[in-house]
Amino acid sequence: MIISEKIRKIADNAEREMRDLFADIDGIAEKNTERVLDAFREEQISESHFTPSTGYGYGDRGRDAIDAVAARIFRAEAGFMRSSVISGTHALTVGLFALLRPGDTLLSVTGKPYDTLEEVIGTEKTADNGSLLDFGIHYEQIPMAEDGIDVAAVKERVARSGGEIKVVFIQRSKGYLSRPTLTVRQIRETAYEVRKAAAEHGVPAPFVVVDNCYGEFTETSEPCFDPGVGGEAGVDLVIGSLIKNPGGGMADTGGYLIGSRRAAELAGYRLCCPGVGLDAGASLGQNRNILKGLFYAPHTVAQAMKTAHLAAYVFSALGFPVDPGPFDRRSDIIQTVRLGTPEGLVGFCRGIQSASPIDSHVAPEPWDMPGYSDPVVMAAGAFVNGSSIELSADGPMREPYTAFLQGGLTYESGKLGILRAAQCVLDNKETK
Ligand SMILES: *Cc1c(COP(=O)(O)O)cnc(C)c1O
């Protein structure tokens, strides 16, 4: 690979200065691996759980064991992790429709949710497409404060509720917004305060639901019910995708919804049908990959986190604004780099693509992606279509030309992707 001595030198410095930080990340991965292995042992995972099922999937022991393992790892009462969930957005849709009824209000307390949820919530333009709005479910949002959730405003709104607020919705990761990512602790505190405010004002407690995408395994616990760490402060449902962190780069597809017994039961009825719930569903040979993915996930997430730290270091050394900063602690795997020019952003994505295992010979071009107002350029050289636990980057072609970077199945390959991105950005600048 063509990578200049100057860039390789910056990476050497980064690794020297980040030794302690990388050791801390390894420590988190080890604790999480222990949690995963404990859950496997407690559920007595064995080769027979890999046996595929067909049709209704009745008696699929592996499917049921995965649900139980996942709930244990997340320290929750119940839940499911299945290949029949096609994406994060699908998982979130299942969760929201499971808990909300006509006349209820969905209250987002982290400002505007992830882009793809806009049509799920519904807009005036698309009010007849089966969105929440189409079913008479109202939506409100509370903007975030500087340093996290505006808990005072949330409590005030819950206190005024006549019981209509059925779901309080929290997005853990900043996603594609410029705001801080929430820590597990901040999420727990909010859940606790919401329940307290509801109890004090005699309002039924809303379900607290977390979009957990990109956050899994970046800390040593998830924001669920956990008797060990103040069970009452756990959330009712955490939701995410298996082609991100918890799939460990091994799951071919899937998602999860995990939390309290009641919320998980309702989510199961929505995923399948009332009455059947989680007792059916063919696993079609995916059980092995999902279990192997959970086994790898703590390690893989650590690889992605180190890759993100390295990217922040290298690009900030080259003079580009980055967020989070190279030494900032993280609660998700997303890194942004502000390239400042169209050539910079395209060069960045081309560099990432050129060091990917798949389609490394193609050069990404900006394109008009459905649902986006500006053309988008993306690098995605992954084994699994759309997987973003694998090294990937994208960004809208508008000021200030920010690249969103995430993933990296191995630190070594992640590092090479970052160094190639730096090389291509500098090349583009020089030839301009
Ligand atoms: C990726 C993501 C989603 C949606 O997941 P898809 O699998 O792309 O549908 C939702 N919320 C957040 C914060 C995400 O990062």
XYZ file of C-alpha atoms and ligand atoms in Angstrom:
447
model
C 0.000 0.000 0.000
C 1.197 3.486 -0.763
C 1.471 5.265 2.602
C 4.088 7.987 3.119
C 6.757 7.852 5.817
C 5.269 10.994 7.339
C 1.895 9.329 7.858
C 3.414 6.086 9.175
C 5.400 8.164 11.640
C 2.261 9.880 12.961
C 0.726 6.429 13.509
C 3.817 5.288 15.416
C 3.512 8.324 17.680
C -0.183 7.682 18.150
C 0.394 4.107 19.255
C 3.106 5.172 21.673
C 0.987 7.905 23.250
C -2.167 5.800 23.334
C -0.660 2.720 24.950
C -2.499 3.203 28.261
C -5.727 4.094 26.559
C -5.536 0.981 24.361
C -4.812 -1.114 27.464
C -7.983 0.281 29.084
C -9.976 -0.692 25.996
C -8.536 -4.215 26.208
C -9.619 -4.268 29.848
C -13.212 -3.445 28.882
C -13.116 -6.169 26.214
C -11.896 -8.692 28.771
C -14.646 -7.856 31.278
C -17.275 -8.072 28.550
C -15.849 -11.368 27.283
C -16.210 -12.737 30.808
C -19.843 -11.617 30.815
C -20.417 -13.353 27.462
C -18.710 -16.604 28.483
C -20.589 -16.673 31.800
C -23.867 -16.360 29.889
C -22.851 -19.160 27.489
C -22.011 -21.432 30.413
C -25.169 -20.585 32.343
C -27.279 -21.438 29.291
C -25.144 -24.528 28.550
C -24.526 -23.586 24.937
C -23.545 -26.657 22.935
C -23.173 -27.763 19.342
C -26.788 -28.956 19.201
C -27.876 -25.297 19.432
C -26.478 -24.725 15.932
C -29.032 -27.082 14.331
C -31.100 -25.128 11.777
C -34.888 -25.154 11.893
C -37.485 -24.595 9.148
C -41.156 -23.673 8.882
C -42.671 -22.612 12.198
C -39.388 -23.376 13.901
C -41.131 -25.011 16.868
C -38.672 -26.483 19.330
C -35.674 -24.558 17.970
C -33.525 -24.845 21.104
C -30.761 -22.728 19.661
C -33.056 -19.799 18.950
C -34.430 -19.887 22.490
C -30.939 -20.267 23.972
C -29.703 -17.204 22.059
C -32.597 -15.141 23.419
C -31.688 -16.267 26.935
C -27.943 -15.699 26.458
C -28.552 -12.212 25.086
C -30.807 -11.285 28.026
C -28.143 -12.537 30.447
C -25.332 -10.614 28.755
C -27.416 -7.446 28.897
C -28.476 -8.261 32.497
C -32.117 -7.997 31.541
C -35.204 -10.053 32.386
C -36.045 -11.113 28.855
C -35.687 -10.339 25.188
C -34.714 -11.724 21.822
C -31.877 -11.592 19.312
C -32.907 -12.975 15.974
C -32.116 -13.041 12.281
C -35.767 -12.310 11.434
C -35.117 -8.692 12.454
C -33.711 -7.198 9.253
C -32.017 -4.018 10.536
C -31.753 -1.515 13.357
C -34.630 0.530 11.975
C -36.791 -2.590 11.775
C -35.924 -3.476 15.378
C -36.832 0.051 16.529
C -40.076 -0.105 14.556
C -41.004 -3.405 16.210
C -40.273 -1.922 19.643
C -42.229 1.294 19.149
C -45.295 -0.363 17.626
C -45.178 -2.971 20.407
C -45.515 -0.420 23.198
C -47.529 2.481 21.738
C -51.309 2.562 21.222
C -53.545 5.097 19.432
C -53.731 8.324 21.414
C -50.405 7.698 23.153
C -47.417 10.026 22.893
C -43.854 9.060 22.049
C -41.462 11.478 23.764
C -37.910 11.624 22.414
C -35.623 13.164 25.027
C -32.500 13.202 22.847
C -33.807 15.603 20.220
C -34.393 14.389 16.687
C -34.015 10.601 16.386
C -31.926 8.834 13.757
C -32.901 9.794 10.175
C -34.559 6.521 9.227
C -37.053 6.859 12.090
C -38.614 9.963 10.569
C -40.931 7.940 8.347
C -41.627 5.436 11.092
C -42.807 8.257 13.348
C -44.588 9.764 10.352
C -44.722 13.178 8.758
C -47.647 15.167 7.394
C -46.585 14.150 3.881
C -46.594 10.424 4.583
C -49.378 10.179 7.127
C -51.122 7.301 5.332
C -48.275 4.782 5.124
C -48.789 2.910 8.370
C -46.513 5.158 10.408
C -47.092 5.801 14.109
C -48.794 9.067 13.127
C -51.113 7.146 10.794
C -52.215 5.110 13.833
C -52.913 8.268 15.850
C -49.759 8.135 17.927
C -48.361 11.556 18.748
C -44.751 12.563 18.822
C -42.888 15.166 20.881
C -39.217 15.830 21.397
C -37.067 17.603 23.968
C -33.750 18.957 22.677
C -30.588 17.856 24.423
C -28.686 20.107 26.819
C -25.005 20.876 26.301
C -23.726 17.909 28.291
C -26.505 15.355 27.916
C -30.229 14.929 28.420
C -32.132 17.944 29.785
C -33.399 15.903 32.727
C -35.194 18.850 34.354
C -37.228 19.479 31.189
C -37.993 15.765 30.856
C -39.209 15.540 34.464
C -41.324 18.625 33.998
C -42.977 17.141 30.889
C -43.577 13.756 32.532
C -45.081 15.496 35.577
C -47.564 17.315 33.300
C -48.509 14.081 31.546
C -52.053 12.901 31.938
C -50.741 9.404 31.240
C -50.452 9.984 27.488
C -46.673 9.659 27.446
C -46.276 5.932 26.974
C -42.681 5.825 25.735
C -39.696 7.960 26.672
C -37.167 7.427 23.905
C -33.403 7.820 24.304
C -30.827 7.526 21.511
C -27.499 6.518 23.061
C -25.148 7.269 20.177
C -24.888 10.653 18.539
C -25.486 8.912 15.222
C -25.084 11.515 12.512
C -25.686 14.534 14.731
C -23.143 16.713 16.453
C -23.985 16.079 20.081
C -22.319 14.051 22.798
C -22.938 10.313 22.971
C -24.603 9.291 26.219
C -22.942 7.055 28.766
C -24.775 4.097 30.269
C -24.803 5.971 33.551
C -26.508 9.039 32.064
C -29.165 6.803 30.517
C -29.804 4.995 33.815
C -30.084 8.297 35.678
C -32.654 9.565 33.191
C -34.704 6.365 33.474
C -34.615 6.663 37.256
C -35.713 10.312 37.204
C -38.518 9.614 34.729
C -39.957 6.883 36.979
C -39.574 9.066 40.052
C -41.331 12.033 38.422
C -44.169 9.775 37.253
C -44.605 8.236 40.724
C -44.556 11.623 42.467
C -47.292 12.966 40.209
C -49.430 9.845 40.150
C -48.882 9.273 36.411
C -48.380 5.712 35.073
C -44.639 5.185 34.470
C -43.800 5.391 30.762
C -41.677 2.675 29.153
C -38.109 3.913 28.757
C -36.728 2.718 25.405
C -33.135 3.064 24.210
C -31.822 3.066 20.657
C -28.604 1.277 21.629
C -27.053 1.187 18.111
C -23.243 1.532 18.095
C -23.050 1.601 21.896
C -22.963 -2.122 22.758
C -19.829 -3.387 24.537
C -18.108 0.016 24.560
C -18.641 0.011 28.341
C -18.817 -2.843 30.845
C -22.605 -2.782 31.168
C -25.702 -2.039 29.100
C -28.470 0.271 30.309
C -30.867 -2.586 31.232
C -32.502 -3.681 34.434
C -29.557 -4.824 36.531
C -30.077 -5.813 40.153
C -26.338 -5.496 40.694
C -26.208 -1.822 39.734
C -29.471 -0.367 40.897
C -32.110 -2.448 39.093
C -34.748 0.242 39.387
C -32.668 2.477 37.134
C -32.672 0.073 34.198
C -34.556 0.834 31.002
C -37.487 -1.224 29.704
C -36.121 -1.985 26.259
C -32.773 -1.623 24.507
C -32.753 -2.078 20.759
C -30.014 -2.589 18.185
C -28.696 -4.238 15.043
C -26.531 -7.329 14.550
C -24.637 -5.814 11.620
C -23.253 -3.348 14.137
C -21.480 -4.017 17.476
C -23.219 -7.077 18.975
C -22.990 -9.111 15.752
C -19.228 -9.054 16.156
C -18.824 -8.972 12.369
C -20.037 -12.601 12.266
C -23.837 -12.321 12.144
C -25.142 -12.227 8.569
C -28.200 -10.195 9.586
C -30.442 -9.619 12.613
C -31.329 -7.404 15.522
C -32.346 -7.515 19.169
C -34.866 -6.132 21.631
C -34.009 -6.821 25.257
C -35.365 -5.514 28.542
C -38.173 -6.070 31.027
C -40.361 -9.189 30.795
C -43.469 -7.227 29.787
C -41.804 -5.017 27.182
C -40.018 -8.009 25.626
C -43.277 -10.007 25.538
C -45.103 -7.178 23.745
C -42.186 -6.819 21.321
C -42.357 -10.558 20.606
C -46.084 -10.254 19.801
C -45.308 -7.426 17.380
C -42.387 -9.259 15.749
C -44.526 -12.369 15.150
C -48.153 -12.189 16.191
C -50.166 -11.843 19.385
C -50.501 -15.260 20.944
C -47.511 -16.786 19.166
C -44.876 -14.308 20.307
C -41.400 -15.738 20.636
C -42.370 -19.416 20.553
C -41.962 -19.700 16.789
C -39.656 -18.543 14.015
C -37.244 -20.652 11.967
C -33.611 -19.733 12.548
C -32.580 -21.004 9.070
C -29.077 -21.916 10.130
C -28.160 -18.524 11.602
C -27.734 -19.658 15.221
C -24.051 -20.483 14.937
C -23.167 -17.113 13.416
C -25.158 -15.158 15.981
C -23.505 -17.019 18.876
C -20.067 -16.717 17.315
C -20.754 -13.022 16.780
C -21.663 -12.509 20.437
C -18.488 -14.355 21.374
C -16.393 -12.037 19.206
C -18.306 -8.802 19.852
C -16.396 -7.505 22.918
C -13.097 -7.991 21.093
C -14.334 -6.656 17.764
C -15.796 -3.534 19.382
C -12.407 -2.941 21.042
C -10.757 -3.145 17.608
C -13.225 -0.585 16.245
C -12.682 1.723 19.233
C -8.914 1.651 18.806
C -9.354 2.355 15.106
C -11.530 5.381 15.973
C -8.947 6.713 18.455
C -6.189 6.291 15.880
C -8.243 8.107 13.226
C -8.812 10.996 15.621
C -5.111 11.203 16.403
C -3.874 10.996 12.808
C -6.342 13.474 11.343
C -5.996 15.944 14.169
C -2.193 15.763 13.720
C -2.795 16.638 10.056
C -4.834 19.678 11.111
C -8.414 18.441 10.651
C -11.048 18.997 13.375
C -12.178 15.641 14.814
C -14.925 14.588 17.206
C -14.454 12.959 19.699
C -10.854 14.064 20.322
C -8.023 11.486 20.166
C -7.929 10.923 23.935
C -11.636 11.376 24.730
C -13.414 8.394 26.313
C -16.066 6.870 24.106
C -19.470 5.298 24.520
C -19.920 4.449 20.843
C -17.694 3.619 17.868
C -18.411 6.650 15.661
C -15.655 9.092 14.740
C -16.137 12.238 12.714
C -13.446 14.026 10.717
C -14.150 17.434 9.223
C -12.385 17.434 5.865
C -13.548 20.909 4.834
C -13.600 20.317 1.055
C -15.421 18.003 -1.391
C -12.070 16.579 -2.589
C -11.111 15.907 1.019
C -14.280 13.969 1.798
C -14.165 11.929 -1.411
C -10.438 11.267 -0.912
C -11.112 10.064 2.630
C -13.719 7.553 1.483
C -11.540 6.388 -1.425
C -8.662 5.753 0.962
C -10.841 3.678 3.299
C -12.242 1.737 0.338
C -8.784 1.029 -1.095
C -7.730 -0.746 2.113
C -10.953 -2.776 2.447
C -11.024 -6.554 1.918
C -13.955 -6.376 -0.549
C -14.234 -4.098 -3.610
C -10.918 -2.409 -2.861
C -10.492 -1.776 -6.587
C -13.476 0.555 -6.877
C -13.434 4.319 -6.243
C -16.486 5.657 -4.373
C -18.392 8.479 -6.099
C -21.023 10.760 -4.512
C -24.587 9.719 -5.443
C -28.153 10.833 -4.837
C -29.268 8.430 -2.155
C -33.055 8.157 -1.719
C -34.230 10.124 1.304
C -31.198 12.415 1.548
C -31.161 16.063 0.511
C -27.512 16.145 -0.628
C -25.467 13.561 -2.545
C -23.700 11.115 -0.231
C -20.310 9.478 -0.679
C -19.566 6.216 1.087
C -16.863 3.627 1.551
C -18.173 0.143 2.264
C -15.845 -2.742 1.488
C -17.521 -5.215 3.799
C -18.165 -8.975 3.868
C -21.736 -8.273 4.990
C -23.846 -5.820 2.999
C -24.164 -2.523 4.866
C -22.253 -3.790 7.883
C -20.884 -0.889 9.885
C -18.986 -2.877 12.499
C -16.709 -3.442 9.501
C -14.599 -0.410 8.579
C -16.869 2.017 6.749
C -17.211 5.744 6.178
C -19.693 8.106 4.631
C -20.653 11.718 4.519
C -23.048 14.159 2.842
C -21.551 16.374 0.116
C -22.175 19.652 1.913
C -20.298 22.045 4.182
C -18.256 21.311 6.218
C -17.658 17.996 4.381
C -17.606 15.769 7.427
C -16.765 12.073 7.195
C -18.489 9.688 9.628
C -16.240 6.745 10.252
C -16.943 3.558 12.158
C -15.923 -0.049 12.542
C -12.853 -2.125 11.917
C -12.992 -5.917 12.434
C -9.294 -5.938 13.288
C -7.225 -3.014 14.505
C -4.536 -3.824 11.930
C -6.917 -3.521 8.989
C -8.632 -0.508 10.574
C -5.280 1.205 10.946
C -4.345 0.588 7.320
C -7.692 2.028 6.253
C -7.057 5.181 8.287
C -3.522 5.595 6.945
C -4.697 5.122 3.361
C -7.483 7.657 3.980
C -4.887 10.142 5.245
C -2.721 9.458 2.187
C -5.592 10.009 -0.263
C -6.720 13.200 1.481
C -3.183 14.618 1.273
C -2.768 13.453 -2.364
C -6.016 15.154 -3.373
C -4.939 18.348 -1.664
C -1.576 18.369 -3.426
C -2.927 17.611 -6.918
C -5.658 20.226 -6.620
C -27.623 2.545 12.456
C -28.531 3.211 13.388
C -29.914 3.031 13.306
C -30.601 2.258 12.206
O -30.057 1.044 11.924
P -30.142 0.423 10.440
O -29.646 -0.957 10.680
O -29.258 1.246 9.565
O -31.562 0.460 10.025
C -30.696 3.664 14.243
N -30.143 4.442 15.194
C -28.826 4.643 15.299
C -28.285 5.526 16.370
C -27.977 4.036 14.396
O -26.668 4.238 14.498
